[in-house]
PDB file of C-alpha atoms in Angstrom:
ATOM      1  CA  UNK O   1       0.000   0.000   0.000  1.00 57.00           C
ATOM      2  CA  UNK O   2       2.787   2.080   0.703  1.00 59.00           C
ATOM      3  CA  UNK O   3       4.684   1.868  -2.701  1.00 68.00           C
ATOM      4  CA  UNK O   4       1.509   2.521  -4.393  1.00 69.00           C
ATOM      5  CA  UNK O   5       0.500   5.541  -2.206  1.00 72.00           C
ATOM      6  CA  UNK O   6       4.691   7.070  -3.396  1.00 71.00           C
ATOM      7  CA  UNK O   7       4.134   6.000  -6.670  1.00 75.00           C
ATOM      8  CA  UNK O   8       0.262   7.738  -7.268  1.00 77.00           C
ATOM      9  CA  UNK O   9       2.338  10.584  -5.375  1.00 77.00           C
ATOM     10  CA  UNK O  10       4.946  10.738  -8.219  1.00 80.00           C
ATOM     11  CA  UNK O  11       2.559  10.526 -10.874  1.00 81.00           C
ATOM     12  CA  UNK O  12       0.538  13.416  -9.600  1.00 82.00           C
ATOM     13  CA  UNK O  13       3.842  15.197  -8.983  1.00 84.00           C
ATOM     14  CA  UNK O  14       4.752  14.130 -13.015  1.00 84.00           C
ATOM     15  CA  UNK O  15       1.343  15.489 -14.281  1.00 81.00           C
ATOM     16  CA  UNK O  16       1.991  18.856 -12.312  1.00 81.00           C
ATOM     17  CA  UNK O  17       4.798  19.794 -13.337  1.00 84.00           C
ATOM     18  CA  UNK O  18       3.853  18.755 -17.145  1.00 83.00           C
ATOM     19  CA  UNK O  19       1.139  21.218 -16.815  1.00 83.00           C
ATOM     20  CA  UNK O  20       2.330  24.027 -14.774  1.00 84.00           C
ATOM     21  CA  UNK O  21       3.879  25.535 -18.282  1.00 85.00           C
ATOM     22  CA  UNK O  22       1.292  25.013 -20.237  1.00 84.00           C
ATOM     23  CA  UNK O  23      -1.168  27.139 -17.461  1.00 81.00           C
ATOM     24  CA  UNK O  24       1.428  29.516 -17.179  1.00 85.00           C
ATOM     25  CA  UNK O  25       1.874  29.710 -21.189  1.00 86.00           C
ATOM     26  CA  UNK O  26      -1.784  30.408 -21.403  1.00 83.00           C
ATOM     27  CA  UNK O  27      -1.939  32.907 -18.360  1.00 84.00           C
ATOM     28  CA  UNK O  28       0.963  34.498 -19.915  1.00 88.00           C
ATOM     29  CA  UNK O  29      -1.178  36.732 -22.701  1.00 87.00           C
ATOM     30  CA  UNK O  30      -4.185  37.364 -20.010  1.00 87.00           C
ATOM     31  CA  UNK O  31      -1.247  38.946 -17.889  1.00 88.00           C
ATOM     32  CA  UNK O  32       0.275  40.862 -20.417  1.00 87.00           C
ATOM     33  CA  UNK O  33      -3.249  42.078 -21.303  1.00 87.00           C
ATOM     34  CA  UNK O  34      -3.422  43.302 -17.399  1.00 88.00           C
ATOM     35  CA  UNK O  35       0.120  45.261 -17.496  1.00 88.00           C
ATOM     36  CA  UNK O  36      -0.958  46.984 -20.866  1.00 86.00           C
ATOM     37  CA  UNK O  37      -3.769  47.954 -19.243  1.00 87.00           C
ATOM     38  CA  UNK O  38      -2.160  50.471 -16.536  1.00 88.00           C
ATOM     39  CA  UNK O  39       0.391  51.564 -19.311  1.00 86.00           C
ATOM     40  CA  UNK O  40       0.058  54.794 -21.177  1.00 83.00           C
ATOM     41  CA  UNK O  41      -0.584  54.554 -25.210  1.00 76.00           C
ATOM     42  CA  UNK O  42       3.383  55.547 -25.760  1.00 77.00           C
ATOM     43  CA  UNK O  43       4.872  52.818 -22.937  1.00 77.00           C
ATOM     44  CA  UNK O  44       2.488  49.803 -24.860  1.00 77.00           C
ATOM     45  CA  UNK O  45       4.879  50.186 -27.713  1.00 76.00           C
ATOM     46  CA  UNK O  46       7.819  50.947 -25.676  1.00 75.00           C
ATOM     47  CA  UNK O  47      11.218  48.840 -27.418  1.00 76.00           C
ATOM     48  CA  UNK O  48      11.469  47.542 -23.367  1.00 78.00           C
ATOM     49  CA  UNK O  49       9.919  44.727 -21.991  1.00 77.00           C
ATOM     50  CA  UNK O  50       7.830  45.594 -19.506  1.00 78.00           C
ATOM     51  CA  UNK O  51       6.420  42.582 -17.180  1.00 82.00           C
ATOM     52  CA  UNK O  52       5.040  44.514 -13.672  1.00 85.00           C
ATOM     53  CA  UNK O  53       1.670  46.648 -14.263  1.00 83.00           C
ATOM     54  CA  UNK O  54       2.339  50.338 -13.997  1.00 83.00           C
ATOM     55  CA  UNK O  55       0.024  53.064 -12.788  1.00 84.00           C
ATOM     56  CA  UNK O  56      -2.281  54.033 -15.373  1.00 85.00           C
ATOM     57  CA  UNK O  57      -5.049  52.430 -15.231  1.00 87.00           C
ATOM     58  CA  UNK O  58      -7.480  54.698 -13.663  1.00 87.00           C
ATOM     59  CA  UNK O  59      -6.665  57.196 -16.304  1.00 88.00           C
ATOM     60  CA  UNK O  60      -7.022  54.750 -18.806  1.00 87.00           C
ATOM     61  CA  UNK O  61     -10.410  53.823 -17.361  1.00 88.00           C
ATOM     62  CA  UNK O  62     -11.431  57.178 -17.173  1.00 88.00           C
ATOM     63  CA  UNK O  63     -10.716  57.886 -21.195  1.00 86.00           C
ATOM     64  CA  UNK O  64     -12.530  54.717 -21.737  1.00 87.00           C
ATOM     65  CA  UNK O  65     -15.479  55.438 -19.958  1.00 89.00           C
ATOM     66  CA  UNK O  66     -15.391  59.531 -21.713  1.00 86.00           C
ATOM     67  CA  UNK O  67     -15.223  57.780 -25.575  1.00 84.00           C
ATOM     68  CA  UNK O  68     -18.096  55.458 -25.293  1.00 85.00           C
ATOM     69  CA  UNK O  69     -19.780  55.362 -21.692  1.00 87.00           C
ATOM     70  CA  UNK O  70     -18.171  51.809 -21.160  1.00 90.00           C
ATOM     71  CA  UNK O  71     -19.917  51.016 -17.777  1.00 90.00           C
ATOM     72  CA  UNK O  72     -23.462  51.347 -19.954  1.00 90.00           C
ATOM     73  CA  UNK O  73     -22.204  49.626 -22.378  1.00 91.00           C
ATOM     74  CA  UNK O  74     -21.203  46.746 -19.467  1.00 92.00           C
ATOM     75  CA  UNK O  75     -24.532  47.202 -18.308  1.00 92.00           C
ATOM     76  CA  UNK O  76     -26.434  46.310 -21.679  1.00 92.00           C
ATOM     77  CA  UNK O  77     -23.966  43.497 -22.245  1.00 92.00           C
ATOM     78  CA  UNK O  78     -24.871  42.100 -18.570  1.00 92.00           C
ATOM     79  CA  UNK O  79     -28.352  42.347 -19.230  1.00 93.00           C
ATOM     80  CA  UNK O  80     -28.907  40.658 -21.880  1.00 93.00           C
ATOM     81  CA  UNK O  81     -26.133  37.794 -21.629  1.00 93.00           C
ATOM     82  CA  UNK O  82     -28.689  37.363 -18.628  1.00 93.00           C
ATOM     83  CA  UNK O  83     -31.826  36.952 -20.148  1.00 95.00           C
ATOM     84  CA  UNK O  84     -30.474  35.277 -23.396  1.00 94.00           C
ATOM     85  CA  UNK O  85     -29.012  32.501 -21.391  1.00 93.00           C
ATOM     86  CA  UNK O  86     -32.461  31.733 -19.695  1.00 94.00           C
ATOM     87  CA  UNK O  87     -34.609  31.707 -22.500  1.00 94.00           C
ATOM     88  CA  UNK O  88     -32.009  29.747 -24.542  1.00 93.00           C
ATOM     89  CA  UNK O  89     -31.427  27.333 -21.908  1.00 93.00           C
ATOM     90  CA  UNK O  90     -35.417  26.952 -21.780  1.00 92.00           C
ATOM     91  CA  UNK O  91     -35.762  26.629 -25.187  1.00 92.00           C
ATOM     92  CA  UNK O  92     -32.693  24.279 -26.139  1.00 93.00           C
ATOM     93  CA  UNK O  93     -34.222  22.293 -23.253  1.00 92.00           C
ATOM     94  CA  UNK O  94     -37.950  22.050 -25.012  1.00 92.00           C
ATOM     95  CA  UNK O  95     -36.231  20.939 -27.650  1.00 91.00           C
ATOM     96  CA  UNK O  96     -34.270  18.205 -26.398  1.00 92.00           C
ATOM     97  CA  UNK O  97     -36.664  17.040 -24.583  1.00 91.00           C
ATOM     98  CA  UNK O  98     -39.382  16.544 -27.584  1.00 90.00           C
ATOM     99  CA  UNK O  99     -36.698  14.973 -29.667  1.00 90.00           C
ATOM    100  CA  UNK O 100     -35.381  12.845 -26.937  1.00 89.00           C
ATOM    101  CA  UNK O 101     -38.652  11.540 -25.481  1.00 87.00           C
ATOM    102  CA  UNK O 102     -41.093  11.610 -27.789  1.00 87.00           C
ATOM    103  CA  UNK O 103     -41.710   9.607 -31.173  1.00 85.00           C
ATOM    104  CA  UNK O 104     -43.207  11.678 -34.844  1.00 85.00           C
ATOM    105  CA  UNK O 105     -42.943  11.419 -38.107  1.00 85.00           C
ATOM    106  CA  UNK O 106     -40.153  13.148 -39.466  1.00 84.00           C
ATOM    107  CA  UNK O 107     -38.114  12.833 -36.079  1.00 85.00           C
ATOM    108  CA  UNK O 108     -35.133  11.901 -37.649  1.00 87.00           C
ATOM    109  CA  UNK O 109     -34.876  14.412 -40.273  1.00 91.00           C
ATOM    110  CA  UNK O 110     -35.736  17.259 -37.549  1.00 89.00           C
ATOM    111  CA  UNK O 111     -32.483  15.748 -35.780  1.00 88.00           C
ATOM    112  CA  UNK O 112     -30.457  15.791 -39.353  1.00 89.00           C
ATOM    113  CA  UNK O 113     -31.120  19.225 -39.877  1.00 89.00           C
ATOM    114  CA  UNK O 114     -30.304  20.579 -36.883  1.00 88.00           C
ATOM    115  CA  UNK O 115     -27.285  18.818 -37.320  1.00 86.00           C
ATOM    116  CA  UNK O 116     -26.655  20.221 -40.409  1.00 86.00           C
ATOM    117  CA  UNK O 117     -27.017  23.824 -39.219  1.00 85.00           C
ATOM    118  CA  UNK O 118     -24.107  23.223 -37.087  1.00 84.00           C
ATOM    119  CA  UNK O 119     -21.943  23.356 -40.149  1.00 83.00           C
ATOM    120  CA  UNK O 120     -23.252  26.506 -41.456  1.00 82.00           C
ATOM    121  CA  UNK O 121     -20.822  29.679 -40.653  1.00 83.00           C
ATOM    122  CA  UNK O 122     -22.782  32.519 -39.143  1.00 82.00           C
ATOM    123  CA  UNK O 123     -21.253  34.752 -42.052  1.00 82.00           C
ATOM    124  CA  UNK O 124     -24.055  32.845 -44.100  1.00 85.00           C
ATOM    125  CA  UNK O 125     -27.135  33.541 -42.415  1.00 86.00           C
ATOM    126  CA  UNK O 126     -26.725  37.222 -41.218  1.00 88.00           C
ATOM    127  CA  UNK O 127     -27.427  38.693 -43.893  1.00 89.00           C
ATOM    128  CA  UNK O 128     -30.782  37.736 -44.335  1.00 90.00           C
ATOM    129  CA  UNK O 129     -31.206  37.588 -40.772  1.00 90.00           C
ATOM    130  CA  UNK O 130     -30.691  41.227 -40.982  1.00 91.00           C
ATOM    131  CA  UNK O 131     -32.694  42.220 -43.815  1.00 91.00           C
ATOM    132  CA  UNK O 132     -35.869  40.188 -41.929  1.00 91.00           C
ATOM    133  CA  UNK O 133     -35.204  41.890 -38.266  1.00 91.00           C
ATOM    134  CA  UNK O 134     -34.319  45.066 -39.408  1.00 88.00           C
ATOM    135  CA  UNK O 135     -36.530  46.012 -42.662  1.00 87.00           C
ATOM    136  CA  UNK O 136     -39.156  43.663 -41.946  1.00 88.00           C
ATOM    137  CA  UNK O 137     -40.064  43.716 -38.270  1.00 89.00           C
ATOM    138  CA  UNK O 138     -38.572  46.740 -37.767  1.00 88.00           C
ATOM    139  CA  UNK O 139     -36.870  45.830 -34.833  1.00 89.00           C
ATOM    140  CA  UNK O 140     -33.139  46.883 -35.340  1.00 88.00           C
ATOM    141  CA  UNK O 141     -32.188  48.792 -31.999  1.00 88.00           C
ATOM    142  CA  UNK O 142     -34.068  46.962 -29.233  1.00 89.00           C
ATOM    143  CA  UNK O 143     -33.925  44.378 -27.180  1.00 91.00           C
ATOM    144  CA  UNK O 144     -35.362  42.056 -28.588  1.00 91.00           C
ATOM    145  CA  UNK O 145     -33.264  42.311 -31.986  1.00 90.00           C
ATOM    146  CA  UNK O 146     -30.673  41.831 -29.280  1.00 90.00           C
ATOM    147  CA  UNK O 147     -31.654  38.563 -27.653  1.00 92.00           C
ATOM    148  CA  UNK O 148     -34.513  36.686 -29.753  1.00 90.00           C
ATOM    149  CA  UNK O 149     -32.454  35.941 -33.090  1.00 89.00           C
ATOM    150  CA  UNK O 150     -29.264  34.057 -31.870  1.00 87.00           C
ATOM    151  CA  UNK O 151     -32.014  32.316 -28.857  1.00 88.00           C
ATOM    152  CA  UNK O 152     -32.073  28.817 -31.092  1.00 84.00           C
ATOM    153  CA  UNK O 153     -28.812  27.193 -30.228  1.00 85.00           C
ATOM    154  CA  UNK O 154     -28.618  23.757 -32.645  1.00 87.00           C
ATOM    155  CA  UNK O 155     -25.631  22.379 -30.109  1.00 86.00           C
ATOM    156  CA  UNK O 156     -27.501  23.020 -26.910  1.00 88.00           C
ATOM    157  CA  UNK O 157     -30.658  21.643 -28.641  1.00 90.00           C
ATOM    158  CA  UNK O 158     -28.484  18.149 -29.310  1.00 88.00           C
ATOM    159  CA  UNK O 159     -26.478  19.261 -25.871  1.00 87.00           C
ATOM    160  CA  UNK O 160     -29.579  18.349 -23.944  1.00 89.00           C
ATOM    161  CA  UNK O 161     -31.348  15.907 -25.987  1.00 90.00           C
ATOM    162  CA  UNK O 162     -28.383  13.003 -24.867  1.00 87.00           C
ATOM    163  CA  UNK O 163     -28.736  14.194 -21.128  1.00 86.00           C
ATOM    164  CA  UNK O 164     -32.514  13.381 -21.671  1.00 89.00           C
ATOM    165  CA  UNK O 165     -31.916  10.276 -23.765  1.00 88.00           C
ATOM    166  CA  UNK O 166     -29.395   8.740 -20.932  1.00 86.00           C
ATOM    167  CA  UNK O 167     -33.042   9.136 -17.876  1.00 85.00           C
ATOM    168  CA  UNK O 168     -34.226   5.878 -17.650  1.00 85.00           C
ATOM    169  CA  UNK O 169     -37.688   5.933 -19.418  1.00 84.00           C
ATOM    170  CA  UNK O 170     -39.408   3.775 -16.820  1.00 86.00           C
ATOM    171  CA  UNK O 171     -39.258   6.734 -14.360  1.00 86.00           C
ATOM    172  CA  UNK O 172     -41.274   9.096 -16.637  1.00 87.00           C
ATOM    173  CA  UNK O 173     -43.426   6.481 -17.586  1.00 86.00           C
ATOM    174  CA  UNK O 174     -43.971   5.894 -13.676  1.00 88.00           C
ATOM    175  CA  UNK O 175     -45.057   9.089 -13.289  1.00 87.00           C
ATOM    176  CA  UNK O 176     -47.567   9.052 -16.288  1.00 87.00           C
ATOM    177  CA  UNK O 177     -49.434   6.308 -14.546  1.00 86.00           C
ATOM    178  CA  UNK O 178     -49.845   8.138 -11.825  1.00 84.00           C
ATOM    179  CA  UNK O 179     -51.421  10.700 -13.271  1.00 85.00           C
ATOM    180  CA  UNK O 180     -48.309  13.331 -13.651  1.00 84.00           C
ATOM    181  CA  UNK O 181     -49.419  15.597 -17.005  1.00 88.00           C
ATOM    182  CA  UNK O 182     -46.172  16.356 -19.431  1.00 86.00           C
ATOM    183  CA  UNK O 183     -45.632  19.204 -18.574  1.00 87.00           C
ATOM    184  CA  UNK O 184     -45.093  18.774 -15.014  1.00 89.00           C
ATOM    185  CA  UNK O 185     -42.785  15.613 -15.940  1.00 89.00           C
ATOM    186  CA  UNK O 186     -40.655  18.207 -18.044  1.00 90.00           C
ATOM    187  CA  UNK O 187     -40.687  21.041 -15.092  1.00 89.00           C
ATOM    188  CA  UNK O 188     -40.342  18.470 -12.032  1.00 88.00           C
ATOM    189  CA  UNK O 189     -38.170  15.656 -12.799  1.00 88.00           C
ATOM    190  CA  UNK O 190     -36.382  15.591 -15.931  1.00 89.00           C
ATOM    191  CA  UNK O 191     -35.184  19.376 -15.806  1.00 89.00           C
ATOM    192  CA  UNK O 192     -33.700  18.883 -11.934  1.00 89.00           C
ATOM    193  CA  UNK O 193     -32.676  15.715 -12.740  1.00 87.00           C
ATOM    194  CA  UNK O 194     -30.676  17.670 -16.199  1.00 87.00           C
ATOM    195  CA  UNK O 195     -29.275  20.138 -13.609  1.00 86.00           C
ATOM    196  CA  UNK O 196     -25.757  19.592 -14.214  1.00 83.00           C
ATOM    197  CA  UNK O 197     -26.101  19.726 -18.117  1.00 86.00           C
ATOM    198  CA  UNK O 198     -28.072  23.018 -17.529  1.00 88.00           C
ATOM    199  CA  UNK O 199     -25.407  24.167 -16.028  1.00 85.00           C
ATOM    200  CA  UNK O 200     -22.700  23.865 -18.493  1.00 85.00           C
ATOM    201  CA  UNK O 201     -25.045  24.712 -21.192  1.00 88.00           C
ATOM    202  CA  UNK O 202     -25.983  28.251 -19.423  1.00 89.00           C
ATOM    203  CA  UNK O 203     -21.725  29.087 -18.676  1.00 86.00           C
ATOM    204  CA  UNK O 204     -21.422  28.059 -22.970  1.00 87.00           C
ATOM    205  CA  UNK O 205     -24.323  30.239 -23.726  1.00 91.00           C
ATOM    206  CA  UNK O 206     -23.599  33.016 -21.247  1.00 91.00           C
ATOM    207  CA  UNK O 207     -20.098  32.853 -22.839  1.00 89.00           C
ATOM    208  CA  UNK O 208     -21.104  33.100 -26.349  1.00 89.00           C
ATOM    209  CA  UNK O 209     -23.742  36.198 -25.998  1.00 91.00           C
ATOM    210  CA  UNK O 210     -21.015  38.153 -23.491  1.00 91.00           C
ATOM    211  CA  UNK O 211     -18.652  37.869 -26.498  1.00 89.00           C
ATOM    212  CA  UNK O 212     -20.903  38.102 -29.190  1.00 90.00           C
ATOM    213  CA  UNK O 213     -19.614  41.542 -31.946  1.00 90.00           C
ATOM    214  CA  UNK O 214     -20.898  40.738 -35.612  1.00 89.00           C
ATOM    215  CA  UNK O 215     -24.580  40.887 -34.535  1.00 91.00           C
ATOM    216  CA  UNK O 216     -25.048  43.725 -31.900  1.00 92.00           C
ATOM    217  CA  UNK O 217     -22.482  45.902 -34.009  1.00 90.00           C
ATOM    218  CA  UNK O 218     -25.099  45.163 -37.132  1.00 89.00           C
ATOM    219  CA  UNK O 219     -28.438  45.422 -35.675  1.00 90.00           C
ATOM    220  CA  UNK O 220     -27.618  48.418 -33.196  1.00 87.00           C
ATOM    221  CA  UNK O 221     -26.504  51.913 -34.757  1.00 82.00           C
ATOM    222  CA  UNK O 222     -27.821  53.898 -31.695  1.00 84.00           C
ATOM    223  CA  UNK O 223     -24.713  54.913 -29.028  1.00 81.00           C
ATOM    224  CA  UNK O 224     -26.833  54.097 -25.907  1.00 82.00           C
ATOM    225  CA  UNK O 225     -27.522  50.732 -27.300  1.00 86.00           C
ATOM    226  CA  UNK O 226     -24.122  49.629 -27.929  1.00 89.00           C
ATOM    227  CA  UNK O 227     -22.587  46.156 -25.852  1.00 91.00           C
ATOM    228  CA  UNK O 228     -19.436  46.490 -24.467  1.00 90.00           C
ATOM    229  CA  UNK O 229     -17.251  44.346 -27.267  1.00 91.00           C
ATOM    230  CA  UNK O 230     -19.066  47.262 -29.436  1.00 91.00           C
ATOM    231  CA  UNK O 231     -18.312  49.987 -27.777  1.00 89.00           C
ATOM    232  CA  UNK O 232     -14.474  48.548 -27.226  1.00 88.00           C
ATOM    233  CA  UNK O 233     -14.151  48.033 -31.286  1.00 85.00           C
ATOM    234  CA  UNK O 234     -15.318  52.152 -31.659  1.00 84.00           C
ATOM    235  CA  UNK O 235     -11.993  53.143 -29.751  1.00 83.00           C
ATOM    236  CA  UNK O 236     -10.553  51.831 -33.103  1.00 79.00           C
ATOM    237  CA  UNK O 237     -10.468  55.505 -35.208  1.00 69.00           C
ATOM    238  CA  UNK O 238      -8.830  56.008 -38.221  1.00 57.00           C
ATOM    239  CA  UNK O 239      -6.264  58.470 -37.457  1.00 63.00           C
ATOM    240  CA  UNK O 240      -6.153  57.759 -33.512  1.00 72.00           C
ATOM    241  CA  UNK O 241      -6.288  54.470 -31.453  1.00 77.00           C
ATOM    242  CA  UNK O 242      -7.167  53.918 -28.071  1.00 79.00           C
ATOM    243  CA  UNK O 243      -4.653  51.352 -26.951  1.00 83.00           C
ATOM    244  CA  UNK O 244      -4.922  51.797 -22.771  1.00 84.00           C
ATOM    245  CA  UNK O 245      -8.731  52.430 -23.114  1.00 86.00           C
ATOM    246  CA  UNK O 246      -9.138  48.708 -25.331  1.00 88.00           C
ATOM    247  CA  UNK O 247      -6.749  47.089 -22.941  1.00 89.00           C
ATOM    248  CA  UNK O 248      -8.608  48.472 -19.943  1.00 89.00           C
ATOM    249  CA  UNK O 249     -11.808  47.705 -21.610  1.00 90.00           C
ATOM    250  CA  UNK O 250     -10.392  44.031 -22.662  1.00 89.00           C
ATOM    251  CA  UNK O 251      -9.305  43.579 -18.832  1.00 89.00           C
ATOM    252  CA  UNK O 252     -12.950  44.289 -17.508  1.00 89.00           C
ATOM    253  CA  UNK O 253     -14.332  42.284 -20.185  1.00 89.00           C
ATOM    254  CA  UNK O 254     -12.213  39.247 -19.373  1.00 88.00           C
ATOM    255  CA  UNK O 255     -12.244  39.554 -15.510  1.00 85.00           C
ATOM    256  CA  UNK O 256     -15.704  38.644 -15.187  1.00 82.00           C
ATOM    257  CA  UNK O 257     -16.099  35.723 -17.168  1.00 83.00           C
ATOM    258  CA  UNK O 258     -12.349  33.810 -15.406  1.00 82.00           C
ATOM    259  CA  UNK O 259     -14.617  34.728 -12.253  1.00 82.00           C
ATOM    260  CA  UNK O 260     -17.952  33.041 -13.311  1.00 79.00           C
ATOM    261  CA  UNK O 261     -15.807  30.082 -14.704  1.00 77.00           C
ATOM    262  CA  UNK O 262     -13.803  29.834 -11.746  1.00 77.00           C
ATOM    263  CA  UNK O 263     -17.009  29.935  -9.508  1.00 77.00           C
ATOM    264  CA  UNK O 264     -18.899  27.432 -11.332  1.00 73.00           C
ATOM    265  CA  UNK O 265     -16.300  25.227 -12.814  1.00 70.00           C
ATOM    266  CA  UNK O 266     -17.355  22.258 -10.982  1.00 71.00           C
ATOM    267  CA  UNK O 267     -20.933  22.197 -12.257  1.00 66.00           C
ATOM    268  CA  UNK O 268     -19.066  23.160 -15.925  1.00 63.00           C
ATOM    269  CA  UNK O 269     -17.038  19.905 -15.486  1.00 67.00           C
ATOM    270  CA  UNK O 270     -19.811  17.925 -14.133  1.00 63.00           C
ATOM    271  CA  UNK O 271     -22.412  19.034 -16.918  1.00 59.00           C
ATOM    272  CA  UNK O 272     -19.750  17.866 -19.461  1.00 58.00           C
ATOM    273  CA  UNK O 273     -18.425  14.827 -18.157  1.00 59.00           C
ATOM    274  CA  UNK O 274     -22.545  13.550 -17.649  1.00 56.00           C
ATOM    275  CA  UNK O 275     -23.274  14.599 -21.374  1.00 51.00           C
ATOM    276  CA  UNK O 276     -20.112  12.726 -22.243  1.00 49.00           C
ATOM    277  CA  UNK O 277     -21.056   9.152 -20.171  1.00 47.00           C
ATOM    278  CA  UNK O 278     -23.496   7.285 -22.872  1.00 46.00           C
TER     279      UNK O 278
END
């Protein structure tokens, strides 16, 4: 017992010190982003090498928040990474759940196609997603222009249909007998029991809307309607950049999400390893 306590010692020792670079080869650029950030515009492309933050950052901040009101901006982005993620993890979850538990004609070629959309670059469908939110609805610098297009998520749709395809169907079918209606099967049981999926699906999604450009820079031409990654890109002038202000901007943009994935990367890892069992 003994040898094989020392040697699972020396193997976690092994596997430490194999990764230890690679962490600190990836924290490397998020730190460098973080010194440039307190630097003035003239030290960033200083011929020195410069590894210790400097002092700047507050006035950096400050020309930030003058050029585009960066804490509204933070604000909008906040708000609706917040609601998208709830309504998309609601509806991915509908989804999965119909194509997981129930049997129709044409099941399989629903599946295919959603498949299939995975493939398609979003560079192909914004255009016409534009033309039908902007000119047709008339929607182009609200809210819901904001959230309601990107809400159908074809991964998080297939994401959750294997977390409801691994339940055992005798427990649902339990509950039918006694009486439970659908509805309250979905609500009650299968979406607690899909917690952990949930989970990792809502950090993904939250993820994707906080660092969404290409659509809010497209559908939004008002200045108090701008997300942050917006207003960062429109410290990028022709004749005069920004570079304090867009690191500063970068390092608030970045801090939030290590936090939110440091705080909840248990029920990240869980979510994935369950969707990963079958």
């Amino acid at each position: 017992m003994r040898s094989r306590s020392q040697s699972l010692l020396l193997r976690q020792i092994a596997l430490h010190a194999a990764l230890a670079p690679l962490a600190l080869i990836w924290l490397f650029p998020l730190w460098m982003m973080f010194v440039f950030s307190t630097m003035p515009d003239n030290g960033i492309f200083s011929p020195e090498i410069v590894l210790w933050p400097s002092t700047n950052f507050v006035e950096n901040f400050k020309n930030l928040q003058a050029d585009t009101d960066f804490i509204g901006a933070m604000a909008i982005s906040i708000g609706v990474a917040i609601i998208y993620t709830f309504l998309s993890v609601m509806l991915t979850s509908m989804a999965g759940w119909a194509l997981a538990r129930y049997r129709f004609v044409g099941r399989s070629i629903v599946i295919a196609i959603i498949i299939g959309t995975i493939t398609l670059p979003f560079s192909v469908v914004v255009i016409p997603q534009f033309i039908m939110v902007a000119r047709e609805f008339r929607l182009a610098n609200t809210w819901v222009a904001l959230i309601v297009p990107p809400l159908f998520n074809s991964l998080g749709v297939l994401f959750m249909r294997q977390s409801f395809s691994m339940m055992p169907g005798e427990l649902f079918d339990a509950a039918r007998v006694e009486g439970v209606k659908e509805w309250q099967i979905f609500l009650r049981i299968a979406l607690p029991l899909a917690r952990p999926t949930m989970a990792a699906l809502a950090i993904i999604l939250f993820l994707v809307s906080w660092n969404n450009y290409l659509w809010p820079l497209l559908i939004n031409s008002k200045p108090g309607m701008m997300t942050a990654p917006v207003a960062l890109g429109t410290l990028i002038g022709l004749t005069k950049v920004s570079w304090g202000g867009i690191m500063a901007g970068a390092m608030l943009l970045t801090a939030p999400i290590l936090v939110i994935f440091v705080a909840l990367q248990r029920h990240f890892i869980a979510g994935i390893a369950a969707g990963a069992i079958k």
